């Protein structure tokens, strides 16, 4: 089982915005390209975070109202 | 060369602007938002940083900053994506970047009176709002924050408040005000603010933006341009979220990077004080030339001074100045409405527009040459 989780976001812009928010909360992340077959519309970007931070990261992103999905 | 055409584009640019753009070209030349490789990511990081800088400057959020190639593109996109039907109301000082797209959208195009003859204050604001109310209902109001011809400003916040109460979308042309006057899309009730990168923000030509307030994002809009942007590529329609809803094709990354560097150098208050002092100095010089000189809206102070010299066309005056190495702009400045409102006549006028790098010595040299024109 991988030790990272990927949170898909609407675009690179949102991925970078989310990355800043997570960074401010002390959560490290990396912007990654999400495999097109995993997102309904095709090309998408997301954040890779450690599995231990995933739920906290999701909670922070959820609060902003950004479209997102845990893959 | 002495450059007094900063309303057209500021010159010179801060060295950091040149360096940042050059660094992108030399080191980070990837296409942003297209790939996950290092150069694409570095370019995207630069683009996002500029979105953040613009959002910070104008009270928005990074994802509500849409890059365009100049203010005219931004205004066309904003107006044509919002407009449905009915009257469009613009001010009597508008540039053709507002007037022409408005005229292309509707035959029911009206102008409201900006009362440039009145001193700035509550009475003028009331008169402007009264002129707007007289011509309602309108389905869209578009106006400049500051005239490119004479520098006169409009009470954007009050106009925005009226628009919000009447549920009328409000677009502001920030071509001359951005970087010179404080503008905030939320506090000023602006739906979409259109700004250039290459004027008061001291960035490069090829950079500009539409900046949305939260209310502006909520307004239903069509797309103006469609194409690839690295997002939802399998779908035939553009994404329904900003900024990708309005960004198709490759962005001008070097110009965007340069724009961020320009924004980082800004000290709006200091720039305004400096430019106003140059304005006052030149006005005093011109007043000493007596009745030969007509100053338009002389009670206004700011970054732009408009005048004519009796017996000389504005083109003749600018031609003489150019021979002495001084750049000013003559004619109608792409704003015939404003010239008509100011009654500059059939030949337009001479516009001197100051920038932060102009000096007192340059103003004195300009006045010296103007004094020799007979």
Tab-separated table of C-alpha atoms in Angstrom:
chain	number	residue	atom	x	y	z
A	1	UNK	CA	0.000	0.000	0.000
A	2	UNK	CA	1.498	3.412	-0.933
A	3	UNK	CA	2.268	5.733	1.934
A	4	UNK	CA	0.836	8.748	0.123
A	5	UNK	CA	-2.675	9.788	-0.843
A	6	UNK	CA	-3.700	11.951	-3.791
A	7	UNK	CA	-6.352	14.629	-3.575
A	8	UNK	CA	-7.600	15.568	-7.046
A	9	UNK	CA	-8.440	19.251	-7.577
A	10	UNK	CA	-10.134	21.079	-10.402
A	11	UNK	CA	-6.976	22.476	-11.973
A	12	UNK	CA	-3.352	23.345	-11.426
A	13	UNK	CA	-4.463	26.726	-10.073
A	14	UNK	CA	-6.519	25.085	-7.344
A	15	UNK	CA	-3.795	22.560	-6.638
A	16	UNK	CA	-1.364	25.402	-5.995
A	17	UNK	CA	-3.865	27.286	-3.885
A	18	UNK	CA	-4.550	24.178	-1.816
A	19	UNK	CA	-0.840	23.551	-1.468
A	20	UNK	CA	-0.407	27.014	0.031
A	21	UNK	CA	-3.225	26.396	2.507
A	22	UNK	CA	-1.788	23.063	3.561
A	23	UNK	CA	1.665	24.560	3.885
A	24	UNK	CA	0.250	27.210	6.214
A	25	UNK	CA	-1.203	24.387	8.300
A	26	UNK	CA	2.131	22.596	8.433
A	27	UNK	CA	1.197	19.892	5.922
A	28	UNK	CA	3.685	19.213	3.174
A	29	UNK	CA	2.382	18.251	-0.257
A	30	UNK	CA	3.436	17.907	-3.849
A	31	UNK	CA	1.506	18.988	-6.920
A	32	UNK	CA	1.036	15.998	-9.186
A	33	UNK	CA	-0.739	15.231	-12.390
A	34	UNK	CA	-3.673	12.891	-11.796
A	35	UNK	CA	-3.908	10.022	-14.233
A	36	UNK	CA	-6.656	10.970	-16.717
A	37	UNK	CA	-8.482	7.652	-16.291
A	38	UNK	CA	-9.050	8.556	-12.653
A	39	UNK	CA	-10.886	11.803	-13.333
A	40	UNK	CA	-14.091	11.964	-15.335
A	41	UNK	CA	-13.179	14.988	-17.472
A	42	UNK	CA	-9.673	13.957	-18.375
A	43	UNK	CA	-6.556	15.919	-17.455
A	44	UNK	CA	-6.465	17.057	-13.868
A	45	UNK	CA	-4.050	17.924	-11.114
A	46	UNK	CA	-3.915	17.177	-7.474
A	47	UNK	CA	-1.852	17.099	-4.336
A	48	UNK	CA	0.068	14.171	-3.022
A	49	UNK	CA	0.145	14.124	0.777
A	50	UNK	CA	1.304	11.542	3.268
A	51	UNK	CA	-1.434	9.131	4.290
A	52	UNK	CA	-1.127	10.264	7.873
A	53	UNK	CA	-1.986	13.859	6.832
A	54	UNK	CA	-4.690	12.998	4.311
A	55	UNK	CA	-7.763	13.409	6.492
A	56	UNK	CA	-6.547	16.685	7.970
A	57	UNK	CA	-5.690	17.938	4.491
A	58	UNK	CA	-9.120	16.963	3.206
A	59	UNK	CA	-10.795	18.817	6.053
A	60	UNK	CA	-8.843	21.992	5.253
A	61	UNK	CA	-9.646	21.804	1.543
A	62	UNK	CA	-13.283	20.990	2.205
A	63	UNK	CA	-13.633	24.165	4.271
A	64	UNK	CA	-12.639	26.313	1.282
A	65	UNK	CA	-15.405	24.944	-0.913
A	66	UNK	CA	-12.927	23.890	-3.624
A	67	UNK	CA	-13.977	20.979	-5.819
A	68	UNK	CA	-11.854	17.992	-4.747
A	69	UNK	CA	-11.793	14.240	-4.557
A	70	UNK	CA	-9.641	11.775	-2.680
A	71	UNK	CA	-8.224	9.205	-5.044
B	1	UNK	CA	15.284	60.688	-24.383
B	2	UNK	CA	12.691	62.042	-21.958
B	3	UNK	CA	9.571	59.916	-21.758
B	4	UNK	CA	6.215	61.442	-20.821
B	5	UNK	CA	3.890	58.881	-22.418
B	6	UNK	CA	3.430	56.650	-19.399
B	7	UNK	CA	-0.342	56.485	-19.857
B	8	UNK	CA	0.294	54.541	-23.063
B	9	UNK	CA	2.852	52.288	-21.437
B	10	UNK	CA	5.267	52.951	-18.621
B	11	UNK	CA	8.912	53.277	-19.542
B	12	UNK	CA	11.460	52.395	-18.402
B	13	UNK	CA	10.641	49.272	-16.430
B	14	UNK	CA	12.293	48.352	-13.154
B	15	UNK	CA	15.370	46.226	-13.716
B	16	UNK	CA	13.825	43.403	-11.692
B	17	UNK	CA	11.049	43.112	-14.302
B	18	UNK	CA	13.529	42.556	-17.082
B	19	UNK	CA	15.495	40.090	-14.958
B	20	UNK	CA	12.447	38.039	-13.957
B	21	UNK	CA	11.136	37.756	-17.522
B	22	UNK	CA	14.581	36.893	-18.777
B	23	UNK	CA	14.985	34.225	-16.116
B	24	UNK	CA	11.753	32.576	-17.236
B	25	UNK	CA	12.888	32.564	-20.845
B	26	UNK	CA	16.307	31.192	-19.988
B	27	UNK	CA	15.465	28.743	-17.218
B	28	UNK	CA	11.777	27.930	-16.818
B	29	UNK	CA	10.467	27.884	-20.346
B	30	UNK	CA	7.828	25.197	-19.872
B	31	UNK	CA	4.147	25.563	-20.678
B	32	UNK	CA	2.188	26.076	-17.447
B	33	UNK	CA	-0.712	23.792	-16.570
B	34	UNK	CA	0.094	21.315	-19.310
B	35	UNK	CA	2.408	18.790	-17.776
B	36	UNK	CA	3.879	17.622	-14.517
B	37	UNK	CA	7.504	17.943	-15.523
B	38	UNK	CA	9.762	20.346	-13.700
B	39	UNK	CA	9.809	23.142	-16.261
B	40	UNK	CA	6.035	23.174	-16.647
B	41	UNK	CA	5.599	23.181	-12.888
B	42	UNK	CA	8.085	26.016	-12.461
B	43	UNK	CA	6.237	28.065	-15.069
B	44	UNK	CA	2.928	27.326	-13.366
B	45	UNK	CA	4.357	28.352	-10.011
B	46	UNK	CA	5.346	31.673	-11.557
B	47	UNK	CA	1.863	32.140	-13.007
B	48	UNK	CA	0.219	31.298	-9.699
B	49	UNK	CA	2.503	33.688	-7.839
B	50	UNK	CA	1.414	36.487	-10.156
B	51	UNK	CA	-2.257	35.579	-9.705
B	52	UNK	CA	-1.680	35.829	-5.952
B	53	UNK	CA	0.085	39.181	-6.284
B	54	UNK	CA	-2.750	40.659	-8.367
B	55	UNK	CA	-5.360	39.206	-6.029
B	56	UNK	CA	-3.587	40.759	-3.071
B	57	UNK	CA	-3.379	44.139	-4.758
B	58	UNK	CA	-7.026	44.262	-5.837
B	59	UNK	CA	-8.836	42.427	-3.034
B	60	UNK	CA	-9.528	39.208	-4.897
B	61	UNK	CA	-8.331	35.582	-4.763
B	62	UNK	CA	-5.767	33.890	-7.030
B	63	UNK	CA	-8.334	31.705	-8.797
B	64	UNK	CA	-10.406	34.797	-9.611
B	65	UNK	CA	-7.582	36.336	-11.651
B	66	UNK	CA	-7.861	35.574	-15.369
B	67	UNK	CA	-4.891	36.486	-17.528
B	68	UNK	CA	-5.399	38.201	-20.858
B	69	UNK	CA	-3.022	39.900	-23.283
B	70	UNK	CA	-4.055	43.507	-22.739
B	71	UNK	CA	-6.853	45.517	-21.149
B	72	UNK	CA	-8.814	45.704	-24.393
B	73	UNK	CA	-8.951	41.900	-24.500
B	74	UNK	CA	-9.984	41.846	-20.861
B	75	UNK	CA	-12.754	44.392	-21.415
B	76	UNK	CA	-14.016	42.601	-24.525
B	77	UNK	CA	-14.047	39.299	-22.672
B	78	UNK	CA	-15.779	40.757	-19.639
B	79	UNK	CA	-18.416	42.654	-21.608
B	80	UNK	CA	-19.167	40.054	-24.244
B	81	UNK	CA	-19.322	37.173	-21.794
B	82	UNK	CA	-21.726	39.035	-19.466
B	83	UNK	CA	-23.984	40.943	-21.826
B	84	UNK	CA	-27.369	39.475	-22.694
B	85	UNK	CA	-29.640	42.215	-23.995
B	86	UNK	CA	-30.746	45.764	-23.312
B	87	UNK	CA	-28.997	49.042	-22.674
B	88	UNK	CA	-25.328	49.436	-21.920
B	89	UNK	CA	-24.323	52.513	-19.995
B	90	UNK	CA	-20.780	53.874	-20.168
B	91	UNK	CA	-19.242	57.145	-19.041
B	92	UNK	CA	-18.569	60.123	-21.261
B	93	UNK	CA	-14.826	59.709	-20.729
B	94	UNK	CA	-14.466	56.187	-22.080
B	95	UNK	CA	-11.640	54.888	-24.194
B	96	UNK	CA	-12.504	53.017	-27.374
B	97	UNK	CA	-11.613	49.815	-25.535
B	98	UNK	CA	-14.961	50.243	-23.770
B	99	UNK	CA	-16.914	52.228	-26.326
B	100	UNK	CA	-16.292	50.003	-29.331
B	101	UNK	CA	-17.180	46.642	-27.780
B	102	UNK	CA	-20.242	48.244	-26.196
B	103	UNK	CA	-21.298	49.635	-29.566
B	104	UNK	CA	-20.725	46.239	-31.145
B	105	UNK	CA	-23.038	44.643	-28.587
B	106	UNK	CA	-25.977	47.020	-28.732
B	107	UNK	CA	-27.482	49.966	-30.549
B	108	UNK	CA	-28.865	51.050	-27.184
B	109	UNK	CA	-25.605	52.519	-25.914
B	110	UNK	CA	-25.805	55.557	-23.643
B	111	UNK	CA	-23.280	57.660	-21.793
B	112	UNK	CA	-23.576	59.162	-18.346
B	113	UNK	CA	-22.082	62.520	-17.401
B	114	UNK	CA	-18.903	62.426	-15.309
B	115	UNK	CA	-19.002	66.160	-14.586
B	116	UNK	CA	-15.245	66.725	-14.909
B	117	UNK	CA	-15.865	70.433	-14.429
B	118	UNK	CA	-16.862	69.856	-10.800
B	119	UNK	CA	-14.335	69.437	-7.988
B	120	UNK	CA	-14.049	65.929	-6.661
B	121	UNK	CA	-16.377	65.324	-3.717
B	122	UNK	CA	-19.891	64.479	-2.666
B	123	UNK	CA	-21.578	66.985	-4.982
B	124	UNK	CA	-19.845	65.582	-8.035
B	125	UNK	CA	-20.554	61.998	-6.974
B	126	UNK	CA	-24.238	62.850	-6.537
B	127	UNK	CA	-24.350	64.481	-9.953
B	128	UNK	CA	-22.759	61.446	-11.582
B	129	UNK	CA	-25.150	59.051	-9.845
B	130	UNK	CA	-28.089	61.221	-10.874
B	131	UNK	CA	-26.948	61.060	-14.477
B	132	UNK	CA	-26.744	57.277	-14.254
B	133	UNK	CA	-30.183	56.971	-12.649
B	134	UNK	CA	-31.723	59.098	-15.388
B	135	UNK	CA	-30.732	56.503	-17.937
B	136	UNK	CA	-31.756	53.322	-16.167
B	137	UNK	CA	-32.747	50.608	-16.675
B	138	UNK	CA	-29.498	49.286	-18.053
B	139	UNK	CA	-28.311	45.722	-18.299
B	140	UNK	CA	-24.616	46.536	-17.969
B	141	UNK	CA	-22.563	49.484	-16.713
B	142	UNK	CA	-18.942	49.848	-17.750
B	143	UNK	CA	-16.672	52.741	-16.884
B	144	UNK	CA	-13.115	53.752	-16.360
B	145	UNK	CA	-11.686	54.373	-12.909
B	146	UNK	CA	-9.498	57.177	-14.273
B	147	UNK	CA	-9.543	58.842	-17.670
B	148	UNK	CA	-6.631	58.141	-19.996
B	149	UNK	CA	-7.087	61.613	-21.468
B	150	UNK	CA	-7.227	63.892	-18.447
B	151	UNK	CA	-6.719	61.715	-15.369
B	152	UNK	CA	-10.128	62.585	-13.908
B	153	UNK	CA	-11.293	59.774	-11.631
B	154	UNK	CA	-14.753	58.335	-11.164
B	155	UNK	CA	-16.396	57.459	-7.815
B	156	UNK	CA	-16.175	53.747	-8.489
B	157	UNK	CA	-17.353	52.620	-5.068
B	158	UNK	CA	-20.525	54.707	-5.224
B	159	UNK	CA	-21.295	53.629	-8.781
B	160	UNK	CA	-20.665	50.025	-7.767
B	161	UNK	CA	-23.027	50.375	-4.839
B	162	UNK	CA	-25.751	51.680	-7.120
B	163	UNK	CA	-25.151	48.783	-9.527
B	164	UNK	CA	-25.324	46.221	-6.751
B	165	UNK	CA	-28.617	47.674	-5.469
B	166	UNK	CA	-30.102	47.638	-8.974
B	167	UNK	CA	-28.657	44.229	-9.804
B	168	UNK	CA	-26.677	45.583	-12.739
B	169	UNK	CA	-23.345	43.941	-13.580
B	170	UNK	CA	-20.501	46.435	-13.181
B	171	UNK	CA	-17.241	46.287	-15.116
B	172	UNK	CA	-14.397	48.716	-14.448
B	173	UNK	CA	-11.614	49.691	-16.820
B	174	UNK	CA	-8.583	50.021	-14.583
B	175	UNK	CA	-6.149	50.792	-17.393
B	176	UNK	CA	-4.972	54.072	-15.907
B	177	UNK	CA	-5.840	53.554	-12.245
B	178	UNK	CA	-4.171	50.214	-11.558
B	179	UNK	CA	-0.991	50.855	-9.622
B	180	UNK	CA	-1.823	54.531	-9.221
B	181	UNK	CA	-5.050	54.534	-7.192
B	182	UNK	CA	-6.267	52.004	-4.639
B	183	UNK	CA	-8.867	49.644	-6.115
B	184	UNK	CA	-10.553	46.732	-4.329
B	185	UNK	CA	-13.084	44.598	-6.171
B	186	UNK	CA	-14.966	43.710	-2.984
B	187	UNK	CA	-14.980	47.066	-1.207
B	188	UNK	CA	-15.642	48.937	-4.459
B	189	UNK	CA	-18.527	46.662	-5.525
B	190	UNK	CA	-16.839	45.829	-8.812
B	191	UNK	CA	-17.874	42.639	-10.589
B	192	UNK	CA	-14.962	42.507	-13.019
B	193	UNK	CA	-11.943	44.795	-12.925
B	194	UNK	CA	-9.809	44.879	-16.070
B	195	UNK	CA	-6.193	45.895	-15.595
B	196	UNK	CA	-3.085	46.115	-17.786
B	197	UNK	CA	0.238	44.767	-16.685
B	198	UNK	CA	2.350	47.197	-18.649
B	199	UNK	CA	1.165	50.561	-17.321
B	200	UNK	CA	0.976	51.489	-13.652
B	201	UNK	CA	1.947	47.991	-12.540
B	202	UNK	CA	5.262	48.350	-14.425
B	203	UNK	CA	5.094	44.921	-16.030
B	204	UNK	CA	5.540	43.990	-19.668
B	205	UNK	CA	3.300	44.400	-22.681
B	206	UNK	CA	1.341	41.185	-23.199
B	207	UNK	CA	0.195	40.934	-19.593
B	208	UNK	CA	-3.233	41.977	-18.335
B	209	UNK	CA	-6.049	40.485	-16.309
B	210	UNK	CA	-9.721	40.309	-15.500
B	211	UNK	CA	-10.093	40.299	-11.738
B	212	UNK	CA	-13.387	39.078	-10.283
B	213	UNK	CA	-15.109	39.798	-7.013
B	214	UNK	CA	-17.089	36.989	-5.399
B	215	UNK	CA	-20.256	38.577	-6.739
B	216	UNK	CA	-18.720	38.820	-10.187
B	217	UNK	CA	-17.985	35.104	-10.209
B	218	UNK	CA	-21.614	34.357	-9.385
B	219	UNK	CA	-22.908	36.149	-12.500
B	220	UNK	CA	-23.853	33.875	-15.394
B	221	UNK	CA	-21.411	34.311	-18.270
B	222	UNK	CA	-20.695	32.737	-21.619
B	223	UNK	CA	-17.213	31.795	-22.641
B	224	UNK	CA	-15.468	34.282	-24.886
B	225	UNK	CA	-12.684	31.972	-25.986
B	226	UNK	CA	-12.513	28.208	-26.112
B	227	UNK	CA	-9.503	25.972	-26.393
B	228	UNK	CA	-7.035	23.851	-24.540
B	229	UNK	CA	-5.845	24.771	-21.076
B	230	UNK	CA	-4.732	21.460	-19.643
B	231	UNK	CA	-7.932	20.927	-17.665
B	232	UNK	CA	-10.794	18.464	-18.336
B	233	UNK	CA	-9.355	17.736	-21.757
B	234	UNK	CA	-11.891	15.027	-22.597
B	235	UNK	CA	-14.793	17.448	-22.411
B	236	UNK	CA	-15.898	19.559	-25.347
B	237	UNK	CA	-16.783	22.574	-23.217
B	238	UNK	CA	-14.573	24.830	-21.165
B	239	UNK	CA	-14.397	24.176	-17.405
B	240	UNK	CA	-17.150	25.942	-15.456
B	241	UNK	CA	-14.715	27.394	-12.904
B	242	UNK	CA	-12.262	30.260	-12.969
B	243	UNK	CA	-9.669	30.951	-14.153
B	244	UNK	CA	-9.742	28.114	-16.684
B	245	UNK	CA	-13.268	29.003	-17.845
B	246	UNK	CA	-11.720	32.023	-19.535
B	247	UNK	CA	-8.164	30.964	-20.329
B	248	UNK	CA	-7.615	29.030	-23.538
B	249	UNK	CA	-4.213	28.481	-25.096
B	250	UNK	CA	-0.770	29.222	-23.777
B	251	UNK	CA	-0.317	32.105	-21.370
B	252	UNK	CA	2.338	34.785	-21.844
B	253	UNK	CA	4.491	33.446	-19.022
B	254	UNK	CA	7.523	35.756	-19.393
B	255	UNK	CA	5.215	38.779	-19.374
B	256	UNK	CA	3.278	37.400	-16.410
B	257	UNK	CA	6.499	36.785	-14.507
B	258	UNK	CA	7.644	40.305	-15.306
B	259	UNK	CA	4.330	41.644	-14.095
B	260	UNK	CA	4.809	40.060	-10.691
B	261	UNK	CA	8.225	41.634	-10.444
B	262	UNK	CA	6.663	44.975	-11.333
B	263	UNK	CA	3.990	44.622	-8.671
B	264	UNK	CA	6.653	43.840	-6.095
B	265	UNK	CA	8.261	47.224	-6.718
B	266	UNK	CA	5.081	49.242	-6.205
B	267	UNK	CA	4.599	51.831	-3.521
B	268	UNK	CA	1.333	53.359	-4.669
B	269	UNK	CA	1.259	56.224	-2.178
B	270	UNK	CA	4.827	57.286	-2.926
B	271	UNK	CA	4.256	57.073	-6.672
B	272	UNK	CA	1.113	59.182	-6.440
B	273	UNK	CA	2.854	61.843	-4.385
B	274	UNK	CA	5.795	61.947	-6.803
B	275	UNK	CA	3.641	62.127	-9.927
B	276	UNK	CA	1.371	64.761	-8.412
B	277	UNK	CA	4.358	66.924	-7.570
B	278	UNK	CA	5.573	66.695	-11.166
B	279	UNK	CA	2.073	67.513	-12.370
B	280	UNK	CA	1.927	70.631	-10.191
B	281	UNK	CA	5.356	71.759	-11.336
B	282	UNK	CA	4.463	71.441	-15.017
B	283	UNK	CA	1.118	73.132	-14.461
B	284	UNK	CA	2.876	76.102	-12.866
B	285	UNK	CA	5.253	76.268	-15.820
B	286	UNK	CA	2.375	76.191	-18.296
B	287	UNK	CA	0.395	78.798	-16.392
B	288	UNK	CA	3.379	81.129	-16.714
B	289	UNK	CA	3.082	80.848	-20.500
B	290	UNK	CA	-0.198	82.719	-20.183
B	291	UNK	CA	-3.196	82.606	-22.464
B	292	UNK	CA	-1.299	80.828	-25.216
B	293	UNK	CA	-1.847	77.628	-23.278
B	294	UNK	CA	-5.222	76.014	-22.669
B	295	UNK	CA	-5.201	73.568	-19.785
B	296	UNK	CA	-8.053	71.081	-19.715
B	297	UNK	CA	-9.534	70.291	-16.276
B	298	UNK	CA	-6.734	72.214	-14.561
B	299	UNK	CA	-8.308	71.797	-11.119
B	300	UNK	CA	-7.535	68.072	-11.236
B	301	UNK	CA	-4.194	66.796	-10.085
B	302	UNK	CA	-2.644	63.495	-10.876
B	303	UNK	CA	-0.531	61.735	-13.434
B	304	UNK	CA	-1.900	63.256	-16.634
B	305	UNK	CA	-1.875	66.836	-17.854
B	306	UNK	CA	-3.742	67.755	-21.048
B	307	UNK	CA	-3.226	71.016	-22.916
B	308	UNK	CA	-3.026	72.826	-26.224
B	309	UNK	CA	-0.946	75.765	-27.408
B	310	UNK	CA	-2.793	78.419	-29.385
B	311	UNK	CA	-2.056	78.419	-33.092
B	312	UNK	CA	-0.387	75.028	-33.020
B	313	UNK	CA	-1.919	71.632	-33.615
B	314	UNK	CA	-1.274	69.013	-30.975
B	315	UNK	CA	0.663	67.014	-33.581
B	316	UNK	CA	2.907	70.014	-34.280
B	317	UNK	CA	3.634	70.442	-30.597
B	318	UNK	CA	4.455	66.775	-30.089
B	319	UNK	CA	6.583	66.862	-33.236
B	320	UNK	CA	8.665	69.766	-31.911
B	321	UNK	CA	9.057	68.024	-28.562
B	322	UNK	CA	10.122	64.816	-30.259
B	323	UNK	CA	12.867	66.697	-32.106
B	324	UNK	CA	14.126	67.714	-28.687
B	325	UNK	CA	14.027	64.128	-27.464
B	326	UNK	CA	10.804	64.461	-25.493
B	327	UNK	CA	8.006	61.904	-25.953
B	328	UNK	CA	4.407	62.984	-25.414
B	329	UNK	CA	1.204	61.933	-27.122
B	330	UNK	CA	-1.004	64.142	-29.265
B	331	UNK	CA	-4.399	63.654	-30.907
B	332	UNK	CA	-7.411	61.918	-29.456
B	333	UNK	CA	-5.768	59.170	-27.395
B	334	UNK	CA	-8.309	56.587	-28.638
B	335	UNK	CA	-10.915	58.381	-26.540
B	336	UNK	CA	-13.006	60.688	-28.742
B	337	UNK	CA	-15.815	60.697	-26.174
B	338	UNK	CA	-13.519	62.255	-23.584
B	339	UNK	CA	-12.187	64.834	-26.009
B	340	UNK	CA	-15.712	65.783	-26.948
B	341	UNK	CA	-16.648	66.104	-23.287
B	342	UNK	CA	-13.605	68.287	-22.624
B	343	UNK	CA	-14.140	70.346	-25.798
B	344	UNK	CA	-10.570	70.005	-26.981
B	345	UNK	CA	-11.562	70.802	-30.558
B	346	UNK	CA	-10.953	69.180	-33.909
B	347	UNK	CA	-7.315	68.349	-33.352
B	348	UNK	CA	-7.355	66.737	-29.937
B	349	UNK	CA	-4.717	67.849	-27.450
B	350	UNK	CA	-1.242	67.226	-26.087
B	351	UNK	CA	-1.052	64.735	-23.251
B	352	UNK	CA	1.812	64.603	-20.794
B	353	UNK	CA	1.599	61.512	-18.615
B	354	UNK	CA	4.017	61.040	-15.760
B	355	UNK	CA	5.661	57.917	-14.427
B	356	UNK	CA	7.616	57.120	-11.309
B	357	UNK	CA	10.953	57.459	-13.090
B	358	UNK	CA	10.321	60.995	-14.346
B	359	UNK	CA	12.286	63.753	-12.659
B	360	UNK	CA	11.883	67.432	-11.847
B	361	UNK	CA	14.690	68.190	-14.292
B	362	UNK	CA	12.777	66.471	-17.080
B	363	UNK	CA	9.682	68.521	-16.326
B	364	UNK	CA	11.739	71.722	-16.408
B	365	UNK	CA	13.277	70.722	-19.744
B	366	UNK	CA	9.809	70.036	-21.176
B	367	UNK	CA	8.610	73.449	-20.024
B	368	UNK	CA	11.693	75.093	-21.483
B	369	UNK	CA	11.039	73.603	-24.931
B	370	UNK	CA	7.318	74.386	-24.761
B	371	UNK	CA	8.232	77.990	-24.006
B	372	UNK	CA	10.084	78.231	-27.329
B	373	UNK	CA	7.126	77.112	-29.441
B	374	UNK	CA	5.619	80.028	-31.303
